[in-house]
Amino acid sequence: MENGIKTQIVVVGGGAGGLGLVRKLACEYRRDTHDVTLVDMNRTHIWKPLLHEVAAGSLDASMDEVGYGGHAGKWGYRFFLGKLESIDRENRTITTAPLIDPDGERVLDRQEIPFDYLVLAIGGVSNDFGVPGVRENAMFLDYRQDSDKFRHKLLNACFRANLAKRSGEKGKQQVRVCVIGGGATGVELSAELYNAATKLHKFGLSEFDDKMLKVTLLEAGDRILPMLNEELALTAQNELSELGVDVRTSTQVTEISKGLVHVKEGASVEADLIVWAAGVKAANETRGMSDLELARGNQFVVRPTLQTTKDERIFAIGDCCSCTLPGEERPVPPRAQSAHQMASTVLKNINSLQRNEPQQDFVYNDKGSLVSLSRFSAVGSLMGNLVGGRMAIEGRLARLAYASLYRMHILAVHGLLRGLTLILAGHVNQIVRPKLKLH
Ligand SMILES: Cc1cc2nc3c(=O)[nH]c(=O)nc-3n(C[C@H](O)[C@H](O)[C@H](O)COP(=O)(O)OP(=O)(O)OC[C@H]3O[C@@H](n4cnc5c(N)ncnc54)[C@H](O)[C@@H]3O)c2cc1C
């Protein structure tokens, strides 16, 4: 608090990193000395690593999402609905764009929000690498709306195939999905689609079976899952093939037209649904938002302390930042665990900055990578640099470890007591609720 005026701490983006951070900031400071504000362009939060399950229909996002308004009321921070448009470093304000509803009516005007400390946690979006036709003809899994849109299209395609089979109409009895990108998102989505397909016949699509689903997974590199060792990646690839996924490595997509994926090597792939999951960058809007330094993928460049290079009072965390730690050649990877860990460092650094104490460098503790193959299996490596290497895990143990990632997020967002209650409620829901969301 300076001269009786409250200190304004603003976090933009309530995702894997930002939502837990804003709760902790609100718990840290007294209401009469500090205002903690969260700005997000959506009204609700869903943990991004769940989006492929929402897309396949195996998770009802409404059960897991967190409404920002209610969360803010519970933890004592302010929530502002709006999309970050610009950052004025000189006047210490951010501006959010006007909010227009689908009928074209203005809901909110352009807003100016003052800050003393600003944390940018606006995440990333899929990187189309400039491949022609991707934006127009492929879908992404960047936000909940994308996953909902994919699910609706998938279900419609399944209904059509089901009807064609019932009426004996030849040539229309398949649902062809082409997934581009053999990283965690593409692999997890491919497996999850088969999980959903095995259940559809119980949900009114009596003729549908998983053999009617044809998923092709294209990867430009010579193997899938580059973050895992070769053996684990091969295990995952074999499991996908057993499910029915046509995995094609060393296959570079050159263009996407309507219903057709053109590749450099071999024949084009025809598909009813095309999903692009081949890389992460920060949104193009970050260019022109401010004079802060940006990396090639539009991310805000930060120092090891997570302060932006040009402004010590503006921090960036998670997928929207580019943080190359001393002695490392590559930036910290865009993962939920990175965003979560960065949030903890920023909490400490905002504290020390106010007390004129030195800033702490961020230490990335790689806890390994886990990839879920839906209910069928999981593969991954645990511990990372904690044991000076990686411990490969598969199957039930890997599934348990994978589930614990989300539990940690729930605890960060809701605190210990509420978090544990919600985890318990989640288990009950898994038992009593339908296994698919078909709407
Ligand atoms: C399908 C899928 C599976 C994944 N699986 C894993 C996994 O298993 N393990 C793992 O570690 N990582 C995984 N990831 C990556 C992980 O989800 C991200 O690294 C993580 O969510 C990044 O956190 P973040 O806080 O930086 O951003 P996000 O969690 O993306 O949150 C960003 C927030 O900012 C808001 N926002 C965006 N732009 C603006 C704006 N201009 N103004 C206001 N608000 C804005 C968004 O609404 C959102 O709430 C997966 C990602 C996907 C898509």
PDB file of N, CA and C in Angstrom, residues 180-266:
ATOM      1  N   ILE A 180      -3.488 -34.315 -36.752  1.00  0.00           N
ATOM      2  CA  ILE A 180      -2.132 -33.943 -37.181  1.00  0.00           C
ATOM      3  C   ILE A 180      -1.321 -33.529 -35.958  1.00  0.00           C
ATOM      4  N   GLY A 181      -0.242 -34.259 -35.722  1.00  0.00           N
ATOM      5  CA  GLY A 181       0.613 -33.972 -34.569  1.00  0.00           C
ATOM      6  C   GLY A 181       0.672 -35.175 -33.649  1.00  0.00           C
ATOM      7  N   GLY A 182       1.845 -35.786 -33.560  1.00  0.00           N
ATOM      8  CA  GLY A 182       1.993 -36.980 -32.724  1.00  0.00           C
ATOM      9  C   GLY A 182       2.550 -36.660 -31.350  1.00  0.00           C
ATOM     10  N   GLY A 183       2.257 -35.467 -30.836  1.00  0.00           N
ATOM     11  CA  GLY A 183       2.621 -35.134 -29.453  1.00  0.00           C
ATOM     12  C   GLY A 183       1.523 -35.654 -28.523  1.00  0.00           C
ATOM     13  N   ALA A 184       1.586 -35.205 -27.253  1.00  0.00           N
ATOM     14  CA  ALA A 184       0.636 -35.729 -26.262  1.00  0.00           C
ATOM     15  C   ALA A 184      -0.817 -35.484 -26.684  1.00  0.00           C
ATOM     16  N   THR A 185      -1.125 -34.274 -27.172  1.00  0.00           N
ATOM     17  CA  THR A 185      -2.519 -33.951 -27.495  1.00  0.00           C
ATOM     18  C   THR A 185      -3.060 -34.871 -28.588  1.00  0.00           C
ATOM     19  N   GLY A 186      -2.304 -35.042 -29.674  1.00  0.00           N
ATOM     20  CA  GLY A 186      -2.759 -35.868 -30.790  1.00  0.00           C
ATOM     21  C   GLY A 186      -2.911 -37.325 -30.392  1.00  0.00           C
ATOM     22  N   VAL A 187      -1.943 -37.824 -29.618  1.00  0.00           N
ATOM     23  CA  VAL A 187      -1.977 -39.226 -29.197  1.00  0.00           C
ATOM     24  C   VAL A 187      -3.150 -39.455 -28.241  1.00  0.00           C
ATOM     25  N   GLU A 188      -3.303 -38.550 -27.270  1.00  0.00           N
ATOM     26  CA  GLU A 188      -4.370 -38.728 -26.283  1.00  0.00           C
ATOM     27  C   GLU A 188      -5.744 -38.635 -26.940  1.00  0.00           C
ATOM     28  N   LEU A 189      -5.887 -37.708 -27.865  1.00  0.00           N
ATOM     29  CA  LEU A 189      -7.186 -37.572 -28.547  1.00  0.00           C
ATOM     30  C   LEU A 189      -7.505 -38.837 -29.354  1.00  0.00           C
ATOM     31  N   SER A 190      -6.506 -39.354 -30.068  1.00  0.00           N
ATOM     32  CA  SER A 190      -6.733 -40.547 -30.900  1.00  0.00           C
ATOM     33  C   SER A 190      -7.246 -41.704 -30.043  1.00  0.00           C
ATOM     34  N   ALA A 191      -6.577 -41.945 -28.898  1.00  0.00           N
ATOM     35  CA  ALA A 191      -7.000 -43.052 -28.032  1.00  0.00           C
ATOM     36  C   ALA A 191      -8.380 -42.786 -27.448  1.00  0.00           C
ATOM     37  N   GLU A 192      -8.617 -41.529 -27.060  1.00  0.00           N
ATOM     38  CA  GLU A 192      -9.889 -41.188 -26.428  1.00  0.00           C
ATOM     39  C   GLU A 192     -11.062 -41.377 -27.390  1.00  0.00           C
ATOM     40  N   LEU A 193     -10.829 -41.141 -28.660  1.00  0.00           N
ATOM     41  CA  LEU A 193     -11.891 -41.312 -29.656  1.00  0.00           C
ATOM     42  C   LEU A 193     -12.328 -42.772 -29.726  1.00  0.00           C
ATOM     43  N   TYR A 194     -11.352 -43.690 -29.614  1.00  0.00           N
ATOM     44  CA  TYR A 194     -11.716 -45.117 -29.638  1.00  0.00           C
ATOM     45  C   TYR A 194     -12.461 -45.506 -28.370  1.00  0.00           C
ATOM     46  N   ASN A 195     -12.063 -44.912 -27.260  1.00  0.00           N
ATOM     47  CA  ASN A 195     -12.779 -45.180 -26.010  1.00  0.00           C
ATOM     48  C   ASN A 195     -14.251 -44.793 -26.166  1.00  0.00           C
ATOM     49  N   ALA A 196     -14.497 -43.605 -26.724  1.00  0.00           N
ATOM     50  CA  ALA A 196     -15.886 -43.141 -26.909  1.00  0.00           C
ATOM     51  C   ALA A 196     -16.610 -44.040 -27.911  1.00  0.00           C
ATOM     52  N   ALA A 197     -15.913 -44.431 -28.968  1.00  0.00           N
ATOM     53  CA  ALA A 197     -16.563 -45.215 -30.033  1.00  0.00           C
ATOM     54  C   ALA A 197     -17.057 -46.569 -29.531  1.00  0.00           C
ATOM     55  N   THR A 198     -16.322 -47.142 -28.551  1.00  0.00           N
ATOM     56  CA  THR A 198     -16.751 -48.456 -28.049  1.00  0.00           C
ATOM     57  C   THR A 198     -18.043 -48.356 -27.240  1.00  0.00           C
ATOM     58  N   LYS A 199     -18.394 -47.133 -26.826  1.00  0.00           N
ATOM     59  CA  LYS A 199     -19.566 -46.998 -25.944  1.00  0.00           C
ATOM     60  C   LYS A 199     -20.804 -46.493 -26.675  1.00  0.00           C
ATOM     61  N   LEU A 200     -20.612 -46.014 -27.891  1.00  0.00           N
ATOM     62  CA  LEU A 200     -21.724 -45.324 -28.565  1.00  0.00           C
ATOM     63  C   LEU A 200     -22.964 -46.195 -28.749  1.00  0.00           C
ATOM     64  N   HIS A 201     -22.759 -47.504 -28.959  1.00  0.00           N
ATOM     65  CA  HIS A 201     -23.931 -48.358 -29.211  1.00  0.00           C
ATOM     66  C   HIS A 201     -24.880 -48.392 -28.013  1.00  0.00           C
ATOM     67  N   LYS A 202     -24.325 -48.108 -26.817  1.00  0.00           N
ATOM     68  CA  LYS A 202     -25.190 -48.104 -25.622  1.00  0.00           C
ATOM     69  C   LYS A 202     -25.964 -46.788 -25.503  1.00  0.00           C
ATOM     70  N   PHE A 203     -25.622 -45.824 -26.353  1.00  0.00           N
ATOM     71  CA  PHE A 203     -26.240 -44.496 -26.260  1.00  0.00           C
ATOM     72  C   PHE A 203     -27.151 -44.233 -27.462  1.00  0.00           C
ATOM     73  N   GLY A 204     -27.775 -45.262 -27.950  1.00  0.00           N
ATOM     74  CA  GLY A 204     -28.780 -45.078 -29.002  1.00  0.00           C
ATOM     75  C   GLY A 204     -28.254 -45.291 -30.411  1.00  0.00           C
ATOM     76  N   LEU A 205     -26.919 -45.369 -30.568  1.00  0.00           N
ATOM     77  CA  LEU A 205     -26.387 -45.611 -31.918  1.00  0.00           C
ATOM     78  C   LEU A 205     -26.142 -47.119 -32.037  1.00  0.00           C
ATOM     79  N   SER A 206     -27.251 -47.845 -32.159  1.00  0.00           N
ATOM     80  CA  SER A 206     -27.210 -49.298 -31.983  1.00  0.00           C
ATOM     81  C   SER A 206     -26.334 -50.007 -33.017  1.00  0.00           C
ATOM     82  N   GLU A 207     -26.145 -49.390 -34.184  1.00  0.00           N
ATOM     83  CA  GLU A 207     -25.362 -50.047 -35.236  1.00  0.00           C
ATOM     84  C   GLU A 207     -23.875 -49.695 -35.153  1.00  0.00           C
ATOM     85  N   PHE A 208     -23.548 -48.741 -34.308  1.00  0.00           N
ATOM     86  CA  PHE A 208     -22.181 -48.208 -34.337  1.00  0.00           C
ATOM     87  C   PHE A 208     -21.217 -49.091 -33.549  1.00  0.00           C
ATOM     88  N   ASP A 209     -20.094 -49.419 -34.144  1.00  0.00           N
ATOM     89  CA  ASP A 209     -19.027 -50.055 -33.363  1.00  0.00           C
ATOM     90  C   ASP A 209     -17.699 -49.388 -33.719  1.00  0.00           C
ATOM     91  N   ASP A 210     -16.687 -49.664 -32.886  1.00  0.00           N
ATOM     92  CA  ASP A 210     -15.441 -48.904 -33.033  1.00  0.00           C
ATOM     93  C   ASP A 210     -14.739 -49.144 -34.375  1.00  0.00           C
ATOM     94  N   LYS A 211     -15.129 -50.215 -35.071  1.00  0.00           N
ATOM     95  CA  LYS A 211     -14.497 -50.472 -36.391  1.00  0.00           C
ATOM     96  C   LYS A 211     -14.974 -49.444 -37.422  1.00  0.00           C
ATOM     97  N   MET A 212     -16.052 -48.742 -37.082  1.00  0.00           N
ATOM     98  CA  MET A 212     -16.554 -47.722 -38.019  1.00  0.00           C
ATOM     99  C   MET A 212     -15.788 -46.408 -37.874  1.00  0.00           C
ATOM    100  N   LEU A 213     -14.955 -46.344 -36.832  1.00  0.00           N
ATOM    101  CA  LEU A 213     -14.131 -45.148 -36.643  1.00  0.00           C
ATOM    102  C   LEU A 213     -12.767 -45.387 -37.270  1.00  0.00           C
ATOM    103  N   LYS A 214     -12.308 -44.442 -38.049  1.00  0.00           N
ATOM    104  CA  LYS A 214     -10.997 -44.603 -38.702  1.00  0.00           C
ATOM    105  C   LYS A 214     -10.172 -43.367 -38.369  1.00  0.00           C
ATOM    106  N   VAL A 215      -9.245 -43.523 -37.449  1.00  0.00           N
ATOM    107  CA  VAL A 215      -8.405 -42.376 -37.068  1.00  0.00           C
ATOM    108  C   VAL A 215      -7.036 -42.518 -37.720  1.00  0.00           C
ATOM    109  N   THR A 216      -6.597 -41.470 -38.399  1.00  0.00           N
ATOM    110  CA  THR A 216      -5.244 -41.443 -38.962  1.00  0.00           C
ATOM    111  C   THR A 216      -4.462 -40.372 -38.213  1.00  0.00           C
ATOM    112  N   LEU A 217      -3.326 -40.758 -37.668  1.00  0.00           N
ATOM    113  CA  LEU A 217      -2.493 -39.816 -36.915  1.00  0.00           C
ATOM    114  C   LEU A 217      -1.235 -39.529 -37.730  1.00  0.00           C
ATOM    115  N   LEU A 218      -1.056 -38.277 -38.104  1.00  0.00           N
ATOM    116  CA  LEU A 218       0.100 -37.906 -38.934  1.00  0.00           C
ATOM    117  C   LEU A 218       1.136 -37.163 -38.100  1.00  0.00           C
ATOM    118  N   GLU A 219       2.383 -37.561 -38.252  1.00  0.00           N
ATOM    119  CA  GLU A 219       3.467 -36.917 -37.509  1.00  0.00           C
ATOM    120  C   GLU A 219       4.638 -36.663 -38.468  1.00  0.00           C
ATOM    121  N   ALA A 220       5.122 -35.420 -38.476  1.00  0.00           N
ATOM    122  CA  ALA A 220       6.211 -35.076 -39.397  1.00  0.00           C
ATOM    123  C   ALA A 220       7.541 -35.714 -38.972  1.00  0.00           C
ATOM    124  N   GLY A 221       7.772 -35.841 -37.677  1.00  0.00           N
ATOM    125  CA  GLY A 221       9.018 -36.436 -37.177  1.00  0.00           C
ATOM    126  C   GLY A 221       9.049 -37.940 -37.416  1.00  0.00           C
ATOM    127  N   ASP A 222      10.214 -38.544 -37.096  1.00  0.00           N
ATOM    128  CA  ASP A 222      10.311 -39.975 -37.403  1.00  0.00           C
ATOM    129  C   ASP A 222       9.701 -40.857 -36.319  1.00  0.00           C
ATOM    130  N   ARG A 223       9.165 -40.227 -35.235  1.00  0.00           N
ATOM    131  CA  ARG A 223       8.436 -41.016 -34.242  1.00  0.00           C
ATOM    132  C   ARG A 223       7.473 -40.125 -33.475  1.00  0.00           C
ATOM    133  N   ILE A 224       6.485 -40.752 -32.832  1.00  0.00           N
ATOM    134  CA  ILE A 224       5.543 -39.960 -32.041  1.00  0.00           C
ATOM    135  C   ILE A 224       6.157 -39.704 -30.659  1.00  0.00           C
ATOM    136  N   LEU A 225       5.535 -38.842 -29.907  1.00  0.00           N
ATOM    137  CA  LEU A 225       5.892 -38.531 -28.515  1.00  0.00           C
ATOM    138  C   LEU A 225       7.387 -38.279 -28.296  1.00  0.00           C
ATOM    139  N   PRO A 226       7.927 -37.233 -28.917  1.00  0.00           N
ATOM    140  CA  PRO A 226       9.373 -36.984 -28.793  1.00  0.00           C
ATOM    141  C   PRO A 226       9.832 -36.707 -27.365  1.00  0.00           C
ATOM    142  N   MET A 227       8.890 -36.355 -26.456  1.00  0.00           N
ATOM    143  CA  MET A 227       9.339 -36.071 -25.080  1.00  0.00           C
ATOM    144  C   MET A 227       9.575 -37.346 -24.266  1.00  0.00           C
ATOM    145  N   LEU A 228       9.172 -38.493 -24.817  1.00  0.00           N
ATOM    146  CA  LEU A 228       9.405 -39.763 -24.123  1.00  0.00           C
ATOM    147  C   LEU A 228      10.549 -40.513 -24.805  1.00  0.00           C
ATOM    148  N   ASN A 229      11.127 -41.500 -24.093  1.00  0.00           N
ATOM    149  CA  ASN A 229      12.190 -42.251 -24.750  1.00  0.00           C
ATOM    150  C   ASN A 229      11.597 -43.127 -25.860  1.00  0.00           C
ATOM    151  N   GLU A 230      12.477 -43.624 -26.725  1.00  0.00           N
ATOM    152  CA  GLU A 230      12.005 -44.334 -27.925  1.00  0.00           C
ATOM    153  C   GLU A 230      11.175 -45.558 -27.590  1.00  0.00           C
ATOM    154  N   GLU A 231      11.586 -46.246 -26.527  1.00  0.00           N
ATOM    155  CA  GLU A 231      10.889 -47.492 -26.164  1.00  0.00           C
ATOM    156  C   GLU A 231       9.436 -47.203 -25.761  1.00  0.00           C
ATOM    157  N   LEU A 232       9.277 -46.157 -24.928  1.00  0.00           N
ATOM    158  CA  LEU A 232       7.921 -45.818 -24.479  1.00  0.00           C
ATOM    159  C   LEU A 232       7.064 -45.322 -25.644  1.00  0.00           C
ATOM    160  N   ALA A 233       7.709 -44.520 -26.513  1.00  0.00           N
ATOM    161  CA  ALA A 233       6.970 -44.003 -27.669  1.00  0.00           C
ATOM    162  C   ALA A 233       6.499 -45.151 -28.550  1.00  0.00           C
ATOM    163  N   LEU A 234       7.350 -46.179 -28.674  1.00  0.00           N
ATOM    164  CA  LEU A 234       6.993 -47.347 -29.491  1.00  0.00           C
ATOM    165  C   LEU A 234       5.846 -48.118 -28.828  1.00  0.00           C
ATOM    166  N   THR A 235       5.914 -48.236 -27.502  1.00  0.00           N
ATOM    167  CA  THR A 235       4.815 -48.908 -26.781  1.00  0.00           C
ATOM    168  C   THR A 235       3.507 -48.196 -27.079  1.00  0.00           C
ATOM    169  N   ALA A 236       3.543 -46.850 -26.975  1.00  0.00           N
ATOM    170  CA  ALA A 236       2.321 -46.070 -27.224  1.00  0.00           C
ATOM    171  C   ALA A 236       1.855 -46.270 -28.665  1.00  0.00           C
ATOM    172  N   GLN A 237       2.801 -46.250 -29.588  1.00  0.00           N
ATOM    173  CA  GLN A 237       2.434 -46.399 -31.000  1.00  0.00           C
ATOM    174  C   GLN A 237       1.791 -47.769 -31.245  1.00  0.00           C
ATOM    175  N   ASN A 238       2.360 -48.814 -30.625  1.00  0.00           N
ATOM    176  CA  ASN A 238       1.782 -50.154 -30.791  1.00  0.00           C
ATOM    177  C   ASN A 238       0.373 -50.217 -30.211  1.00  0.00           C
ATOM    178  N   GLU A 239       0.197 -49.571 -29.054  1.00  0.00           N
ATOM    179  CA  GLU A 239      -1.144 -49.591 -28.435  1.00  0.00           C
ATOM    180  C   GLU A 239      -2.151 -48.872 -29.314  1.00  0.00           C
ATOM    181  N   LEU A 240      -1.707 -47.760 -29.898  1.00  0.00           N
ATOM    182  CA  LEU A 240      -2.615 -47.020 -30.793  1.00  0.00           C
ATOM    183  C   LEU A 240      -2.985 -47.886 -31.998  1.00  0.00           C
ATOM    184  N   SER A 241      -1.974 -48.556 -32.564  1.00  0.00           N
ATOM    185  CA  SER A 241      -2.225 -49.394 -33.743  1.00  0.00           C
ATOM    186  C   SER A 241      -3.199 -50.509 -33.387  1.00  0.00           C
ATOM    187  N   GLU A 242      -3.042 -51.079 -32.184  1.00  0.00           N
ATOM    188  CA  GLU A 242      -3.966 -52.146 -31.771  1.00  0.00           C
ATOM    189  C   GLU A 242      -5.399 -51.639 -31.662  1.00  0.00           C
ATOM    190  N   LEU A 243      -5.525 -50.373 -31.242  1.00  0.00           N
ATOM    191  CA  LEU A 243      -6.882 -49.799 -31.152  1.00  0.00           C
ATOM    192  C   LEU A 243      -7.478 -49.592 -32.540  1.00  0.00           C
ATOM    193  N   GLY A 244      -6.604 -49.434 -33.522  1.00  0.00           N
ATOM    194  CA  GLY A 244      -7.107 -49.202 -34.885  1.00  0.00           C
ATOM    195  C   GLY A 244      -6.601 -47.907 -35.497  1.00  0.00           C
ATOM    196  N   VAL A 245      -5.766 -47.168 -34.756  1.00  0.00           N
ATOM    197  CA  VAL A 245      -5.261 -45.895 -35.278  1.00  0.00           C
ATOM    198  C   VAL A 245      -4.188 -46.174 -36.339  1.00  0.00           C
ATOM    199  N   ASP A 246      -4.296 -45.492 -37.468  1.00  0.00           N
ATOM    200  CA  ASP A 246      -3.283 -45.616 -38.521  1.00  0.00           C
ATOM    201  C   ASP A 246      -2.227 -44.532 -38.241  1.00  0.00           C
ATOM    202  N   VAL A 247      -1.127 -44.939 -37.626  1.00  0.00           N
ATOM    203  CA  VAL A 247      -0.089 -43.966 -37.242  1.00  0.00           C
ATOM    204  C   VAL A 247       0.917 -43.842 -38.387  1.00  0.00           C
ATOM    205  N   ARG A 248       1.074 -42.644 -38.915  1.00  0.00           N
ATOM    206  CA  ARG A 248       2.039 -42.435 -40.006  1.00  0.00           C
ATOM    207  C   ARG A 248       3.070 -41.395 -39.575  1.00  0.00           C
ATOM    208  N   THR A 249       4.289 -41.873 -39.341  1.00  0.00           N
ATOM    209  CA  THR A 249       5.364 -40.947 -38.967  1.00  0.00           C
ATOM    210  C   THR A 249       6.090 -40.482 -40.236  1.00  0.00           C
ATOM    211  N   SER A 250       7.019 -39.562 -40.091  1.00  0.00           N
ATOM    212  CA  SER A 250       7.752 -38.968 -41.232  1.00  0.00           C
ATOM    213  C   SER A 250       6.788 -38.536 -42.336  1.00  0.00           C
ATOM    214  N   THR A 251       5.680 -37.984 -41.940  1.00  0.00           N
ATOM    215  CA  THR A 251       4.660 -37.569 -42.902  1.00  0.00           C
ATOM    216  C   THR A 251       4.353 -36.089 -42.687  1.00  0.00           C
ATOM    217  N   GLN A 252       4.776 -35.295 -43.625  1.00  0.00           N
ATOM    218  CA  GLN A 252       4.643 -33.846 -43.452  1.00  0.00           C
ATOM    219  C   GLN A 252       3.419 -33.308 -44.190  1.00  0.00           C
ATOM    220  N   VAL A 253       2.588 -32.586 -43.469  1.00  0.00           N
ATOM    221  CA  VAL A 253       1.383 -32.012 -44.086  1.00  0.00           C
ATOM    222  C   VAL A 253       1.788 -30.738 -44.831  1.00  0.00           C
ATOM    223  N   THR A 254       1.384 -30.644 -46.091  1.00  0.00           N
ATOM    224  CA  THR A 254       1.773 -29.469 -46.884  1.00  0.00           C
ATOM    225  C   THR A 254       0.607 -28.500 -47.056  1.00  0.00           C
ATOM    226  N   GLU A 255      -0.606 -29.019 -46.994  1.00  0.00           N
ATOM    227  CA  GLU A 255      -1.784 -28.161 -47.172  1.00  0.00           C
ATOM    228  C   GLU A 255      -3.020 -28.913 -46.688  1.00  0.00           C
ATOM    229  N   ILE A 256      -4.015 -28.148 -46.261  1.00  0.00           N
ATOM    230  CA  ILE A 256      -5.296 -28.799 -45.922  1.00  0.00           C
ATOM    231  C   ILE A 256      -6.386 -28.102 -46.718  1.00  0.00           C
ATOM    232  N   SER A 257      -7.138 -28.905 -47.473  1.00  0.00           N
ATOM    233  CA  SER A 257      -8.312 -28.333 -48.135  1.00  0.00           C
ATOM    234  C   SER A 257      -9.531 -28.988 -47.494  1.00  0.00           C
ATOM    235  N   LYS A 258     -10.721 -28.648 -47.963  1.00  0.00           N
ATOM    236  CA  LYS A 258     -11.932 -29.154 -47.293  1.00  0.00           C
ATOM    237  C   LYS A 258     -11.965 -30.698 -47.358  1.00  0.00           C
ATOM    238  N   GLY A 259     -11.878 -31.344 -46.198  1.00  0.00           N
ATOM    239  CA  GLY A 259     -11.974 -32.803 -46.139  1.00  0.00           C
ATOM    240  C   GLY A 259     -10.749 -33.543 -46.660  1.00  0.00           C
ATOM    241  N   LEU A 260      -9.663 -32.828 -46.921  1.00  0.00           N
ATOM    242  CA  LEU A 260      -8.494 -33.486 -47.506  1.00  0.00           C
ATOM    243  C   LEU A 260      -7.189 -32.924 -46.919  1.00  0.00           C
ATOM    244  N   VAL A 261      -6.357 -33.857 -46.442  1.00  0.00           N
ATOM    245  CA  VAL A 261      -5.060 -33.449 -45.893  1.00  0.00           C
ATOM    246  C   VAL A 261      -3.982 -33.853 -46.895  1.00  0.00           C
ATOM    247  N   HIS A 262      -3.309 -32.862 -47.456  1.00  0.00           N
ATOM    248  CA  HIS A 262      -2.276 -33.136 -48.458  1.00  0.00           C
ATOM    249  C   HIS A 262      -0.948 -33.338 -47.736  1.00  0.00           C
ATOM    250  N   VAL A 263      -0.231 -34.400 -48.127  1.00  0.00           N
ATOM    251  CA  VAL A 263       1.058 -34.661 -47.478  1.00  0.00           C
ATOM    252  C   VAL A 263       2.161 -34.716 -48.516  1.00  0.00           C
ATOM    253  N   LYS A 264       3.388 -34.471 -48.038  1.00  0.00           N
ATOM    254  CA  LYS A 264       4.530 -34.443 -48.952  1.00  0.00           C
ATOM    255  C   LYS A 264       4.833 -35.856 -49.456  1.00  0.00           C
ATOM    256  N   GLU A 265       4.685 -36.808 -48.520  1.00  0.00           N
ATOM    257  CA  GLU A 265       5.024 -38.188 -48.854  1.00  0.00           C
ATOM    258  C   GLU A 265       3.725 -38.983 -49.005  1.00  0.00           C
ATOM    259  N   GLY A 266       3.480 -39.529 -50.147  1.00  0.00           N
ATOM    260  CA  GLY A 266       2.339 -40.437 -50.325  1.00  0.00           C
ATOM    261  C   GLY A 266       1.029 -39.739 -50.620  1.00  0.00           C
TER     262      GLY A 266
END
